[in-house]
Coordinates of C-alpha atoms and ligand atoms in Angstrom, one line a residue:
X1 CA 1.3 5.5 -20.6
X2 CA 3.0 7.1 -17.6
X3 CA 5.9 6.7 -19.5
X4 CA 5.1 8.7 -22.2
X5 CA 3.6 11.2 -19.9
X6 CA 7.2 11.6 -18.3
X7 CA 9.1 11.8 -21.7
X8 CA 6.5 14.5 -22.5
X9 CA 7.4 16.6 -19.5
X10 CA 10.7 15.8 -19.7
X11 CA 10.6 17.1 -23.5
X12 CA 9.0 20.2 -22.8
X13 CA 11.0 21.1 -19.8
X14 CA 14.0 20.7 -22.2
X15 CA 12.1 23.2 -24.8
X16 CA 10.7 25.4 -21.6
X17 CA 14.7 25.6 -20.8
X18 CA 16.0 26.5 -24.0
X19 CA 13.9 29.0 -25.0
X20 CA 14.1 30.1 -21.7
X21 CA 18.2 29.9 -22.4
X22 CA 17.5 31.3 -26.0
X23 CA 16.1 34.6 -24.8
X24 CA 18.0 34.9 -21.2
X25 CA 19.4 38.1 -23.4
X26 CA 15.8 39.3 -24.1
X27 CA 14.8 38.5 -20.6
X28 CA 17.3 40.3 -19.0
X29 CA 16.6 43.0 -21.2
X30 CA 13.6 43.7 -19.8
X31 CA 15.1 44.4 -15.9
X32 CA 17.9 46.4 -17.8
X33 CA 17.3 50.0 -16.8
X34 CA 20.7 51.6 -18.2
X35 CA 21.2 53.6 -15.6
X36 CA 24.9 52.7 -14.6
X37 CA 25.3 53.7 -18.2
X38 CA 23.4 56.8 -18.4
X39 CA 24.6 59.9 -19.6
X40 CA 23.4 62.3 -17.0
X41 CA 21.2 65.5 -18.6
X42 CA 23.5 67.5 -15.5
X43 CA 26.7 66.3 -17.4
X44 CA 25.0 68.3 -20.6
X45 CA 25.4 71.9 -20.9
X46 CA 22.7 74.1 -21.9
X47 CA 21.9 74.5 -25.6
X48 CA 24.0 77.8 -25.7
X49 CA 26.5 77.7 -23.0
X50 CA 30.0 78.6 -22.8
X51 CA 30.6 75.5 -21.2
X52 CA 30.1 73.4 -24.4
X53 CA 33.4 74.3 -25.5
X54 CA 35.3 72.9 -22.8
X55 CA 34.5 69.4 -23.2
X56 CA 37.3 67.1 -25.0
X57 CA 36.2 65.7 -28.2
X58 CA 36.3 62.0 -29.0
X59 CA 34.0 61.5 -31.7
X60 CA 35.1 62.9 -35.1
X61 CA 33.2 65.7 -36.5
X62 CA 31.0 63.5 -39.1
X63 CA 27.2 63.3 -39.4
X64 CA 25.9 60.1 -41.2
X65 CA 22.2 59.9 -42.8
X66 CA 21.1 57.3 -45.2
X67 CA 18.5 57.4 -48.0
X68 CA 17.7 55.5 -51.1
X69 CA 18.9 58.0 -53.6
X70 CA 20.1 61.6 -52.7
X71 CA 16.6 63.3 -53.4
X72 CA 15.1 63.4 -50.7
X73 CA 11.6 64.0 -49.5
X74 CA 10.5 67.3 -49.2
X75 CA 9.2 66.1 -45.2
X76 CA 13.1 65.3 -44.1
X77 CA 14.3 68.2 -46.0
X78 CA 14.0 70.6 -42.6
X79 CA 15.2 68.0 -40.0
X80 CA 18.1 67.4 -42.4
X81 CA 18.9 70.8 -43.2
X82 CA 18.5 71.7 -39.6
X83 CA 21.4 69.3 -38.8
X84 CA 23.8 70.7 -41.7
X85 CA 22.7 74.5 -40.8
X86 CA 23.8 73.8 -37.1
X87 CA 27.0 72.1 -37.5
X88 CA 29.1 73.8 -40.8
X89 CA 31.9 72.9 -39.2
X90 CA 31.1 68.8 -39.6
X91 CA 31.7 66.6 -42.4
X92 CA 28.0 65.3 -43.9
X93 CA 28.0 62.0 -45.4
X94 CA 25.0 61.3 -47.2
X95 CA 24.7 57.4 -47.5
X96 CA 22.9 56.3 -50.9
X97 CA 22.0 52.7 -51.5
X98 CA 24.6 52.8 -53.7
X99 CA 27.2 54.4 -52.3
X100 CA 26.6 51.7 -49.5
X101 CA 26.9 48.8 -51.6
X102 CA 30.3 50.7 -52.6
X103 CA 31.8 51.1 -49.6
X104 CA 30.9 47.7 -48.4
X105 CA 32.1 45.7 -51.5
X106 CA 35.3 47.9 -50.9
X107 CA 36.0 47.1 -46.9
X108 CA 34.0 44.5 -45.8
X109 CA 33.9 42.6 -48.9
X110 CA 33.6 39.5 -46.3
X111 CA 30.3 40.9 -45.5
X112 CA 28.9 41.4 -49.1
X113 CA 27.3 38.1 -49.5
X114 CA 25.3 38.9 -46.7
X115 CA 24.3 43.1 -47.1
X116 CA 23.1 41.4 -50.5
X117 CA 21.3 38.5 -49.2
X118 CA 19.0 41.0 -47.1
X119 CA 15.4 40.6 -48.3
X120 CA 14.0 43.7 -47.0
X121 CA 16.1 47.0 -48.1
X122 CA 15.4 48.4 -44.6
X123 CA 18.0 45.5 -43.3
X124 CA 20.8 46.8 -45.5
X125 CA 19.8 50.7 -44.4
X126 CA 20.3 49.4 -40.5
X127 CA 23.5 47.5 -41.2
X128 CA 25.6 50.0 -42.8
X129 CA 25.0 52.4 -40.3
X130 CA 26.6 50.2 -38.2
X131 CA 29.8 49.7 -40.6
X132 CA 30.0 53.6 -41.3
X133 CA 29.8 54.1 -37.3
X134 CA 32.9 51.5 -37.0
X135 CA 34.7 52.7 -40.3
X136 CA 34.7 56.4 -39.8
X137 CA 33.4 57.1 -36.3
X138 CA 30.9 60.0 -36.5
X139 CA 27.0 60.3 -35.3
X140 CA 24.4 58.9 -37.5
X141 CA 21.3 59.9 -37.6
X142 CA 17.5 58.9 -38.8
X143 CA 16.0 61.2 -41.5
X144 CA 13.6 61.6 -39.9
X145 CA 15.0 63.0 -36.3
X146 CA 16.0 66.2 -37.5
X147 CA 18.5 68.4 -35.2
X148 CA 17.4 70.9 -32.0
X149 CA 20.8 72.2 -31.2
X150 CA 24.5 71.6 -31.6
X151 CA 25.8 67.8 -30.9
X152 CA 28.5 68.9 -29.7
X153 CA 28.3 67.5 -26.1
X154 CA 27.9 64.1 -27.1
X155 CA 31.2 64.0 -28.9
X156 CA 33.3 63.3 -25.2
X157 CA 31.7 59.7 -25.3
X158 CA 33.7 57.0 -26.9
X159 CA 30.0 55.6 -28.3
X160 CA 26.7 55.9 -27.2
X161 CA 23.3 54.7 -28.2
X162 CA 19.8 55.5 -27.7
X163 CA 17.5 54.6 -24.9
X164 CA 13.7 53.7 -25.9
X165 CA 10.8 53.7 -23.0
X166 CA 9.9 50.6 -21.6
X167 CA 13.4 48.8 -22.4
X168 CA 16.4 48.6 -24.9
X169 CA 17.7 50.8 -27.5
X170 CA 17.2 52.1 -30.3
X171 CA 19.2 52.4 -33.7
X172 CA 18.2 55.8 -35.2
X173 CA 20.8 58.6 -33.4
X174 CA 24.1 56.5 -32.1
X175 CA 27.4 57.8 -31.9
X176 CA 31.2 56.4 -31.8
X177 CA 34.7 57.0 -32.1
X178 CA 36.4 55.0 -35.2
X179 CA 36.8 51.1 -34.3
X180 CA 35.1 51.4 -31.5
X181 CA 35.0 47.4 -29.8
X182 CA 31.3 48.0 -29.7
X183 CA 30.5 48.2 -33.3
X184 CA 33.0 45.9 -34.3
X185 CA 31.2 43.3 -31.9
X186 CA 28.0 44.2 -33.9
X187 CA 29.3 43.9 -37.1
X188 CA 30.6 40.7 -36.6
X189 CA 27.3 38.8 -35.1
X190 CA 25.3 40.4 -38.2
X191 CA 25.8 37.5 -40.5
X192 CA 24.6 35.2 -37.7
X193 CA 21.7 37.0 -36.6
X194 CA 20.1 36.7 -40.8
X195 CA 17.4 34.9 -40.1
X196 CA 14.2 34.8 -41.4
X197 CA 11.6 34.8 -38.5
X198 CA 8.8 34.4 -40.7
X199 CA 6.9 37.3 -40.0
X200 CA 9.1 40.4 -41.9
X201 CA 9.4 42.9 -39.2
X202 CA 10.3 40.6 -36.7
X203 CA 12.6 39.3 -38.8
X204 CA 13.7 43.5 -39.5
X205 CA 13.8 43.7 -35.8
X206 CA 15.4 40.5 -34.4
X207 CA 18.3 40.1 -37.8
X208 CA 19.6 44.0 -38.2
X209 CA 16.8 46.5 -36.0
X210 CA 16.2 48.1 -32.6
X211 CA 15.8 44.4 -31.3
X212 CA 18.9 43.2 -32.9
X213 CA 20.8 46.0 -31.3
X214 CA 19.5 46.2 -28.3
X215 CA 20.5 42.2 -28.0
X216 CA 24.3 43.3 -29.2
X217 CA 24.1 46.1 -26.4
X218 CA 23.2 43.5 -23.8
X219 CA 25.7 40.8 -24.6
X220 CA 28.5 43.4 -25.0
X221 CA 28.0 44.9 -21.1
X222 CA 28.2 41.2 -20.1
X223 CA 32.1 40.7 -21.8
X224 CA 33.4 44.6 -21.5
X225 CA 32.4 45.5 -18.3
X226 CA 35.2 48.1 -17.8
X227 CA 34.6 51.6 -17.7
X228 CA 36.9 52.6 -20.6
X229 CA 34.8 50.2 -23.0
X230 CA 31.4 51.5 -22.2
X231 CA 28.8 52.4 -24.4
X232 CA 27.0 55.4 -22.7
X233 CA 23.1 55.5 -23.2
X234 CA 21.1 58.8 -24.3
X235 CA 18.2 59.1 -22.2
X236 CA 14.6 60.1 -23.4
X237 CA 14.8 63.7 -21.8
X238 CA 18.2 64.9 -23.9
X239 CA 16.9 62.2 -27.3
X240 CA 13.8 64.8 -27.8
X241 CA 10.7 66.9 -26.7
X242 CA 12.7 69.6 -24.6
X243 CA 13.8 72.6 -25.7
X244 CA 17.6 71.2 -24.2
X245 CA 16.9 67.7 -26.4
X246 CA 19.0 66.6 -29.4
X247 CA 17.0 66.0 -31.6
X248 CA 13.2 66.8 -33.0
X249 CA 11.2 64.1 -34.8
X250 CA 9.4 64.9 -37.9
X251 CA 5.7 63.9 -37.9
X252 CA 4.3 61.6 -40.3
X253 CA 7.4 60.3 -41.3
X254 CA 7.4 57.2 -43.8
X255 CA 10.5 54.9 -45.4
X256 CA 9.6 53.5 -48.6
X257 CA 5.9 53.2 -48.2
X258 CA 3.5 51.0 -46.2
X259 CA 5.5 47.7 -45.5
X260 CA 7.8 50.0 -44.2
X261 CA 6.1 52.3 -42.0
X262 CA 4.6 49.0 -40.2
X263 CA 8.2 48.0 -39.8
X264 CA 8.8 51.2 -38.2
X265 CA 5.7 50.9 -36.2
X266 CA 6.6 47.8 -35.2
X267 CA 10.5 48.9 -34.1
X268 CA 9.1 51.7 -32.3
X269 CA 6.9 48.8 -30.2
X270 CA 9.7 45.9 -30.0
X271 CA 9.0 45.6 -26.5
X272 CA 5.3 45.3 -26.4
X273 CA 5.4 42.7 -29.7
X274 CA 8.0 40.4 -27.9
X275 CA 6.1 40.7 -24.9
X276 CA 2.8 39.5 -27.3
X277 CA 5.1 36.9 -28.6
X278 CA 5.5 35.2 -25.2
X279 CA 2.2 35.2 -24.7
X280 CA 0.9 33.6 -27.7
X281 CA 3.4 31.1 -27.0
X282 CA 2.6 30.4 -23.9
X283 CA -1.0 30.2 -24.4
X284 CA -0.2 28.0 -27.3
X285 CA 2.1 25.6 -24.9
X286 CA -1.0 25.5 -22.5
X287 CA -3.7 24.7 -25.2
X288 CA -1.3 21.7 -26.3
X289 CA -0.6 20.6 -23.1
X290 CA -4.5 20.4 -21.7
X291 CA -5.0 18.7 -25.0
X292 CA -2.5 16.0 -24.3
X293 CA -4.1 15.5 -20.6
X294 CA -7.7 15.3 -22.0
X295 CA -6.2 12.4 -24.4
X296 CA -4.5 11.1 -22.1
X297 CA -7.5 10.4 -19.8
X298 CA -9.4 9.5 -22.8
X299 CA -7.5 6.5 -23.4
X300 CA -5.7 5.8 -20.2
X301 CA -8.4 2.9 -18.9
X302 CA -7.4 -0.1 -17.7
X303 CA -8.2 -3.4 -19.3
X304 CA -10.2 -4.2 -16.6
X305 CA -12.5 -1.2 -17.2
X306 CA -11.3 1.0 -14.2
X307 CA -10.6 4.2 -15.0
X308 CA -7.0 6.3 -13.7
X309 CA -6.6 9.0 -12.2
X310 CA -6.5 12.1 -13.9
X311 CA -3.7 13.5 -15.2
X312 CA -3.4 16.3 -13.2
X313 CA -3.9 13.6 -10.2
X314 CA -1.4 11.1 -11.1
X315 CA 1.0 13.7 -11.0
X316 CA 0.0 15.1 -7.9
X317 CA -0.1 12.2 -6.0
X318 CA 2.5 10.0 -8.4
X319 CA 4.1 8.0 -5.5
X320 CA 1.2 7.1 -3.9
X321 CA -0.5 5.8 -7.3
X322 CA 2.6 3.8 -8.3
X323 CA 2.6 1.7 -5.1
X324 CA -1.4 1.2 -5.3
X325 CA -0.5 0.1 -8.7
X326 CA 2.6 -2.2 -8.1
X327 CA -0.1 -3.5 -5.3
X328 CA -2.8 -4.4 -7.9
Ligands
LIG1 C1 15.0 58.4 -55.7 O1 14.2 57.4 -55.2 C2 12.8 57.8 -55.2 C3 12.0 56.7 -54.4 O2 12.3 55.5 -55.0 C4 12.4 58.0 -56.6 O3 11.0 58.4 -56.6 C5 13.2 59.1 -57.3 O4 12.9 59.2 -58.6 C6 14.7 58.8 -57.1 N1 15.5 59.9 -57.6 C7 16.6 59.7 -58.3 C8 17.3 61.0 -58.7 O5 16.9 58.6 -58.8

């Protein structure tokens, strides 16, 4: 019996340690404040200064949006419009579902198998943002973030992403120069990370989504740490709600119905869910474990009738109760 007790321990402290080595990434995440990486709102001119034209431009001139078909709701027709009204001097590219499957069946044919295999059309709507962002360079942008001023200043960054309150990033505004070693690192773990987590959104999340990305962003400081290779991180302040912010979100936005808005819900709330997640887990672990000590004082008499120590006791005092037993 106190055999089986110590390949029990010794099998959960195996699963304890890889899971805990499964999520060092999400872990770390969570004491990642992206500061070093910060683009700093001082480094930003004002809306309507002369100084916005003095900064050297990286990023090409392209905006990238996404939408089932090219009508599109009459609630995104604003934000959009307000993005091509501001920049006339940008390329738009309008990405259709299937002007996606296209372009992907043209250059990444490799990847096909998998843009196809994606049960939820919300995965294939993440992932070629992130093949567009590679292929052409350019700054992609939600439907539903519609524009405040001129993105100019945020073309002198090689790339950049989006930084959501508590932790990690977000997919909906990112920028990059063409090829950029960032999105070519993303695009090649995608086929790895199609997995189906059971539950659809955390599937969403964890195979193409926020999470996903946020998970690429992590991994990719750890291998490029030099300053040329950096992907610099929009903070809150500049992403929206002041008059000197990017972008304005539009209220009551929705993708393709109600499996979708929970999916945006729930990538909007990443942290909180994952944090959940742990928990249940953890409160799962415990239950299974008090259940294995109540059976194993259940049944761990003696044939002689005298009953052992608890569980919880034999493990406290282990060395002591092995030599009282040898003793016996
Ligand atoms: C575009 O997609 C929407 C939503 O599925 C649909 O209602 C609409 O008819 C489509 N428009 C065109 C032109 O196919």
């Amino acid at each position: 019996m106190r055999r089986g007790t110590v390949i029990f321990v010794v099998i959960n402290l195996i699963i304890i340690g890889s899971l805990i080595n499964a999520c060092s990434t999400l872990i770390s995440l969570l004491f990642e404040n992206a500061s070093r990486f910060a683009i700093p709102g001082a480094e930003i001119p004002a809306p309507n200064s002369d100084l916005n034209d003095n900064r050297t431009q990286l990023i090409p001139k392209i905006i990238h949006q996404t939408y089932i078909n090219s009508s599109i709701p009459a609630k995104w027709k604003e934000g959009q419009q307000a993005c091509v009204n501001l920049h006339d001097d940008y390329e738009y590219m309008l990405w259709t579902d299937e002007k996606s499957r296209a372009f992907i069946a043209k250059e990444y044919e490799w990847f096909l198998a998998t843009f196809d295999s994606y049960p939820f059309p919300i995965e294939r709507a993440d992932a070629i943002r992130y093949f567009i962002l590679y292929h052409y360079g350019g700054i992609y942008i939600d439907l539903d973030d519609g524009c405040n001023r001129r993105l100019d200043p945020l073309l002198s960054y090689p790339a950049w992403l989006r930084r959501t309150v508590p932790t990690g990033i977000s997919n909906d505004a990112m920028g990059a120069v063409p090829q950029h070693p960032f999105f070519k690192f993303v695009i090649g773990k995608l086929a790895d990370y199609n997995r189906n987590w059971v539950l659809p959104y955390i599937s969403v999340m964890g195979s193409t989504g926020p999470l996903f990305l946020s998970v690429m962003w992590k991994q990719y400081m750890w291998e490029h740490n030099q300053p040329e290779e950096a992907v610099r991180v929009l903070m809150p302040a500049e992403y929206k709600g002041n008059p000197w912010s990017f972008f304005v979100i539009s209220k009551g936005s929705s993708w393709h119905g109600k499996d979708a808005q929970t999916i945006f819900w729930m990538g909007k709330h990443w942290f909180f869910l994952t944090v959940s997640g742990f928990l249940i887990a953890g409160v799962v672990g415990g239950a299974l474990w008090w259940l294995w000590s109540m059976w194993v004082m259940e049944t761990g008499k003696t044939s002689h009738g005298r009953k052992r120590l608890s569980f919880w006791r034999r493990l406290s005092s282990k060395d002591r109760y092995e030599l009282v037993d040898r003793m016996a």
